[in-house]
mmCIF file of C-alpha atoms in Angstrom:
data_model
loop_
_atom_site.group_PDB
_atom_site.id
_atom_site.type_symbol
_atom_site.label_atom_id
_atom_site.label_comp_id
_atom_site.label_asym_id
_atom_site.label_seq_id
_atom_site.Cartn_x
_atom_site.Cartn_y
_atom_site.Cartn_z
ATOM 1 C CA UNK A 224 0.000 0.000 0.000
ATOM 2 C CA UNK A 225 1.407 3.219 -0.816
ATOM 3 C CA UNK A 226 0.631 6.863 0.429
ATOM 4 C CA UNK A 227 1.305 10.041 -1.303
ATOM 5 C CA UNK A 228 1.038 13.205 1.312
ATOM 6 C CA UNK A 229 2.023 16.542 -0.429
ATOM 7 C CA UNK A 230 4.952 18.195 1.388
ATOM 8 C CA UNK A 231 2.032 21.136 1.811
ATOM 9 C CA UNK A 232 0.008 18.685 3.357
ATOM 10 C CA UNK A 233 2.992 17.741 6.079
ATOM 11 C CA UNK A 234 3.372 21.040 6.696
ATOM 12 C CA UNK A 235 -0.411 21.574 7.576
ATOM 13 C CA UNK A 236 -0.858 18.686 9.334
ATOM 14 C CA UNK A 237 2.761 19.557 11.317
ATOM 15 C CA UNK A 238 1.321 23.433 11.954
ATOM 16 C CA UNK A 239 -1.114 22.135 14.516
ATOM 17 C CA UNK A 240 2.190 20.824 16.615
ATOM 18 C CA UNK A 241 4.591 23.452 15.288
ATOM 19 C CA UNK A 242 2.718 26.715 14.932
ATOM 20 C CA UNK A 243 5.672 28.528 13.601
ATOM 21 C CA UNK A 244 5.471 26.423 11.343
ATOM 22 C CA UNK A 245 5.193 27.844 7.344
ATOM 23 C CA UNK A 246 3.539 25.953 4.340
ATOM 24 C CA UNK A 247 6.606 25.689 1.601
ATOM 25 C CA UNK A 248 7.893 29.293 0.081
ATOM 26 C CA UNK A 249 7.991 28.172 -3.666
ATOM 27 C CA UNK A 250 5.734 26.234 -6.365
ATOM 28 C CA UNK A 251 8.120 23.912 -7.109
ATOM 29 C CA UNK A 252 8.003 22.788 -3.261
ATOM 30 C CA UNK A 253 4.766 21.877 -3.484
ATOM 31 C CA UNK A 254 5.696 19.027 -6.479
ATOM 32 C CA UNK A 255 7.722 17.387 -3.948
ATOM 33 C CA UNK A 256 5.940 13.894 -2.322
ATOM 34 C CA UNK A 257 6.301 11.916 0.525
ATOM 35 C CA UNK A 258 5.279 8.032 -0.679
ATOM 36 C CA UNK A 259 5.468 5.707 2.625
ATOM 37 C CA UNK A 260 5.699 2.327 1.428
ATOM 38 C CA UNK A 261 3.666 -0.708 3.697
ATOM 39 C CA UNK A 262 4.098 -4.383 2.570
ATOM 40 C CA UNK A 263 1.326 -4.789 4.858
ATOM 41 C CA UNK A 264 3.405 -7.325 7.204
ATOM 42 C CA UNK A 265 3.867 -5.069 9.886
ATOM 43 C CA UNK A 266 0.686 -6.320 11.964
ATOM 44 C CA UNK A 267 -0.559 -3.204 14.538
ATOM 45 C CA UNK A 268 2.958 -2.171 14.935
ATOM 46 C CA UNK A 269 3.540 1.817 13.896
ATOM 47 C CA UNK A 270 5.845 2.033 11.385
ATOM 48 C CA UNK A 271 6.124 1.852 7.834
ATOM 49 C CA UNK A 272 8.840 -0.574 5.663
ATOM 50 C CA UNK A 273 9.821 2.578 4.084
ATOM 51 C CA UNK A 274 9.328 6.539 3.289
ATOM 52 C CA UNK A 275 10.623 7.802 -0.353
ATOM 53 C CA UNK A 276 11.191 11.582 -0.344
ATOM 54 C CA UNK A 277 12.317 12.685 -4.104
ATOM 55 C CA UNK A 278 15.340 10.291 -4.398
ATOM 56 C CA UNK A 279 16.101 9.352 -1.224
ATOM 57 C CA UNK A 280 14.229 5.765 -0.236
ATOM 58 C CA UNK A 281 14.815 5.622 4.117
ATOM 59 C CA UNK A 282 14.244 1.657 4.631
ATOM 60 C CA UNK A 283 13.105 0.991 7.919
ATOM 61 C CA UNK A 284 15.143 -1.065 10.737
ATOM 62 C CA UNK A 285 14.942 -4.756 9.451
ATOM 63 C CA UNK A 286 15.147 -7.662 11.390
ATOM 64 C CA UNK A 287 16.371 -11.343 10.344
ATOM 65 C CA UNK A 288 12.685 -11.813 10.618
ATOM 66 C CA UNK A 289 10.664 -13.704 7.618
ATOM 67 C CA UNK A 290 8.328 -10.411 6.365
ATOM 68 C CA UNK A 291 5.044 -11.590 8.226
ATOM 69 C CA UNK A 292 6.824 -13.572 10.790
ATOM 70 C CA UNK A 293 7.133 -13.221 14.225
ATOM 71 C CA UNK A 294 10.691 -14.893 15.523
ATOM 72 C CA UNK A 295 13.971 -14.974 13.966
ATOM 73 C CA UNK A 296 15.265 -17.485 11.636
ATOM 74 C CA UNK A 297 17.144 -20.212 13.208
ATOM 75 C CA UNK A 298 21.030 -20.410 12.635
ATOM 76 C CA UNK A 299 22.659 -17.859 14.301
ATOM 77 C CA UNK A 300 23.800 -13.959 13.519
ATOM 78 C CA UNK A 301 24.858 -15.512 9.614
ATOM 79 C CA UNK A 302 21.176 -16.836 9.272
ATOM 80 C CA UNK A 303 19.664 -13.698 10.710
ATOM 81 C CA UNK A 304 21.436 -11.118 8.596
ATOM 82 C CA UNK A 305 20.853 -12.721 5.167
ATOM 83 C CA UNK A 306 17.109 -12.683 6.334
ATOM 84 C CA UNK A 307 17.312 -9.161 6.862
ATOM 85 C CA UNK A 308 19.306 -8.122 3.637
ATOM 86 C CA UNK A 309 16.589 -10.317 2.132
ATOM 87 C CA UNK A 310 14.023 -8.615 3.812
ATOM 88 C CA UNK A 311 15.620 -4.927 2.492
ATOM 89 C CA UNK A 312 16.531 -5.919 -0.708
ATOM 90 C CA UNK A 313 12.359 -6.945 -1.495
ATOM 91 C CA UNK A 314 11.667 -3.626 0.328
ATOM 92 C CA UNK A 315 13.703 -1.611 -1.472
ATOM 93 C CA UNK A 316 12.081 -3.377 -5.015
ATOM 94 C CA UNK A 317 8.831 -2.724 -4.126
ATOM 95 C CA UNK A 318 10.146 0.624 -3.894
ATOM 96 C CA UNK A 319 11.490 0.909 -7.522
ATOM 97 C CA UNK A 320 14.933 0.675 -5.884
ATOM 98 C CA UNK A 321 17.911 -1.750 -5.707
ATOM 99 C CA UNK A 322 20.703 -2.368 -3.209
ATOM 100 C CA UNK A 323 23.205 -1.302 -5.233
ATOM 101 C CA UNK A 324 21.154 2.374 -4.804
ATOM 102 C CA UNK A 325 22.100 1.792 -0.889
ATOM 103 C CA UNK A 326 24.564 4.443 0.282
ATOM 104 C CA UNK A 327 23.866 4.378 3.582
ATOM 105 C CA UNK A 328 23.358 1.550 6.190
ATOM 106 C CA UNK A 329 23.293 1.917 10.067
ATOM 107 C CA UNK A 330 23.625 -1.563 11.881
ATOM 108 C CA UNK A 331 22.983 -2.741 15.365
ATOM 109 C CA UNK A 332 24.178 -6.241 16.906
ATOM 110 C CA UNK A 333 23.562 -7.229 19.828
ATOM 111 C CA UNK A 334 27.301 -8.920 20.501
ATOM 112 C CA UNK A 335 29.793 -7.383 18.511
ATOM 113 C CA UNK A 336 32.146 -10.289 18.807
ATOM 114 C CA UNK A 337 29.718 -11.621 15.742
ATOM 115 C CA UNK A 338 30.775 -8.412 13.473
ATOM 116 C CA UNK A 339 33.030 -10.342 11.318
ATOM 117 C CA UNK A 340 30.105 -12.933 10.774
ATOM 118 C CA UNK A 341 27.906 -10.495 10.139
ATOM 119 C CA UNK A 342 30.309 -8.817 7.607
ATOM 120 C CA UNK A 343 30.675 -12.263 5.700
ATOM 121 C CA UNK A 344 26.887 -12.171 4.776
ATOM 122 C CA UNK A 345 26.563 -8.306 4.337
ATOM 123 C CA UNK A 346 29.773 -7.951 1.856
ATOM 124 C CA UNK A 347 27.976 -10.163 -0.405
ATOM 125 C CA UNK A 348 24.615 -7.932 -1.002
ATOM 126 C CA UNK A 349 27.293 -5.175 -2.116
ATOM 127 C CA UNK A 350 30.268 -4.588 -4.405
ATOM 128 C CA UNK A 351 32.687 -1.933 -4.078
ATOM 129 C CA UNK A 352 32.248 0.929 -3.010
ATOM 130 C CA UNK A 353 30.229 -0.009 -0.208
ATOM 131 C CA UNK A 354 27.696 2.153 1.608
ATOM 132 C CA UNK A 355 28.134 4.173 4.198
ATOM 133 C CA UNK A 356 27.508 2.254 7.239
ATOM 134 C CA UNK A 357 27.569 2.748 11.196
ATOM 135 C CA UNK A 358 27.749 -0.431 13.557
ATOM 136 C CA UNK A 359 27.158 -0.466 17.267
ATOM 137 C CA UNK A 360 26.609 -2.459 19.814
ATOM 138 C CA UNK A 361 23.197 -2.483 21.491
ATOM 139 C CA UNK A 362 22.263 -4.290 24.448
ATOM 140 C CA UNK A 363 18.716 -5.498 23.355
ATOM 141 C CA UNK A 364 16.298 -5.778 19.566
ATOM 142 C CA UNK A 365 12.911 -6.638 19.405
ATOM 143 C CA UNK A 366 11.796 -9.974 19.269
ATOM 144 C CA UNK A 367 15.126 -11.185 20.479
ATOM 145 C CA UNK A 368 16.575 -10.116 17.582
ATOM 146 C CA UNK A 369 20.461 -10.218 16.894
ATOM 147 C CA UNK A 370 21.037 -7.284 14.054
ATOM 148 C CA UNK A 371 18.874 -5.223 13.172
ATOM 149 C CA UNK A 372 19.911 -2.877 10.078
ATOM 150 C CA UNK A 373 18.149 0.068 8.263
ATOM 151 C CA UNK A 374 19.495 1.683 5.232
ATOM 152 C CA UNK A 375 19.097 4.862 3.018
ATOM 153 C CA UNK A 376 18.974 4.534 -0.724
ATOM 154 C CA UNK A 377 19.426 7.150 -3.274
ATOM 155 C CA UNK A 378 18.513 7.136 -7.383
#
């Protein structure tokens, strides 16, 4: 399912919580779209797989979760990262996008003694030059996740 707000429309809705807030200056602001992209396998969770603003496709955090599912795939921080790729790299096509339009990736793991397995599976959805990425450590994911990775894509 896909939504188109008007980045006029943002700005209206966003002057009830800002009210210094001002509707765009120019015409050619008004052109400009918002398109949220929602697979639908979310459940009643609030967030969307993705938000396309002009060029720039923001993928949201994505889990080594089966789209739909509910638990991680078996097999370790290996297992659970090509699931995720997986998961962005159908995200990002629904999207019009590919990974090689990925120039940005932030990554979480829960134990970052499993980096370097987690780099063997990630180095293979990309070719050089790689994206941008951040990695940290994070004590906890949802649904006992053990990466977690959301990316920014750019045509």
């Amino acid at each position: 399912m896909k939504q188109h707000l008007s980045i006029a429309a943002c700005c209206l809705a966003l002057s009830a919580c800002a009210p210094n807030a001002s509707p765009p200056s120019t015409a050619t602001d008004t052109k400009k779209s918002i398109e949220i992209v929602d697979l639908g396998d979310n459940g009643d969770y609030p967030f969307s797989d993705a938000a396309r603003v002009g060029n720039l496709l923001f993928l949201s955090g994505a889990l080594g979760i089966p789209l739909g599912g509910d638990a991680p795939v078996p097999g370790g921080i290996a297992a659970e990262t090509r699931q995720a790729m997986d998961n962005l790299k159908l995200i990002a096509a629904a999207s019009g996008y590919e990974m090689k339009n990925i120039v940005k990736c932030s990554v979480f793991l829960v134990d970052m003694a499993e980096w370097p397995a987690f780099n063997e599976v990630y180095k293979t959805y990309f070719s050089k030059p790689y994206p941008a990425r951040i990695a940290v450590g994070v004590k906890e994911l949802a649904a006992h996740a053990r990466v977690e990775i959301e990316c920014i894509a750019a045509k």
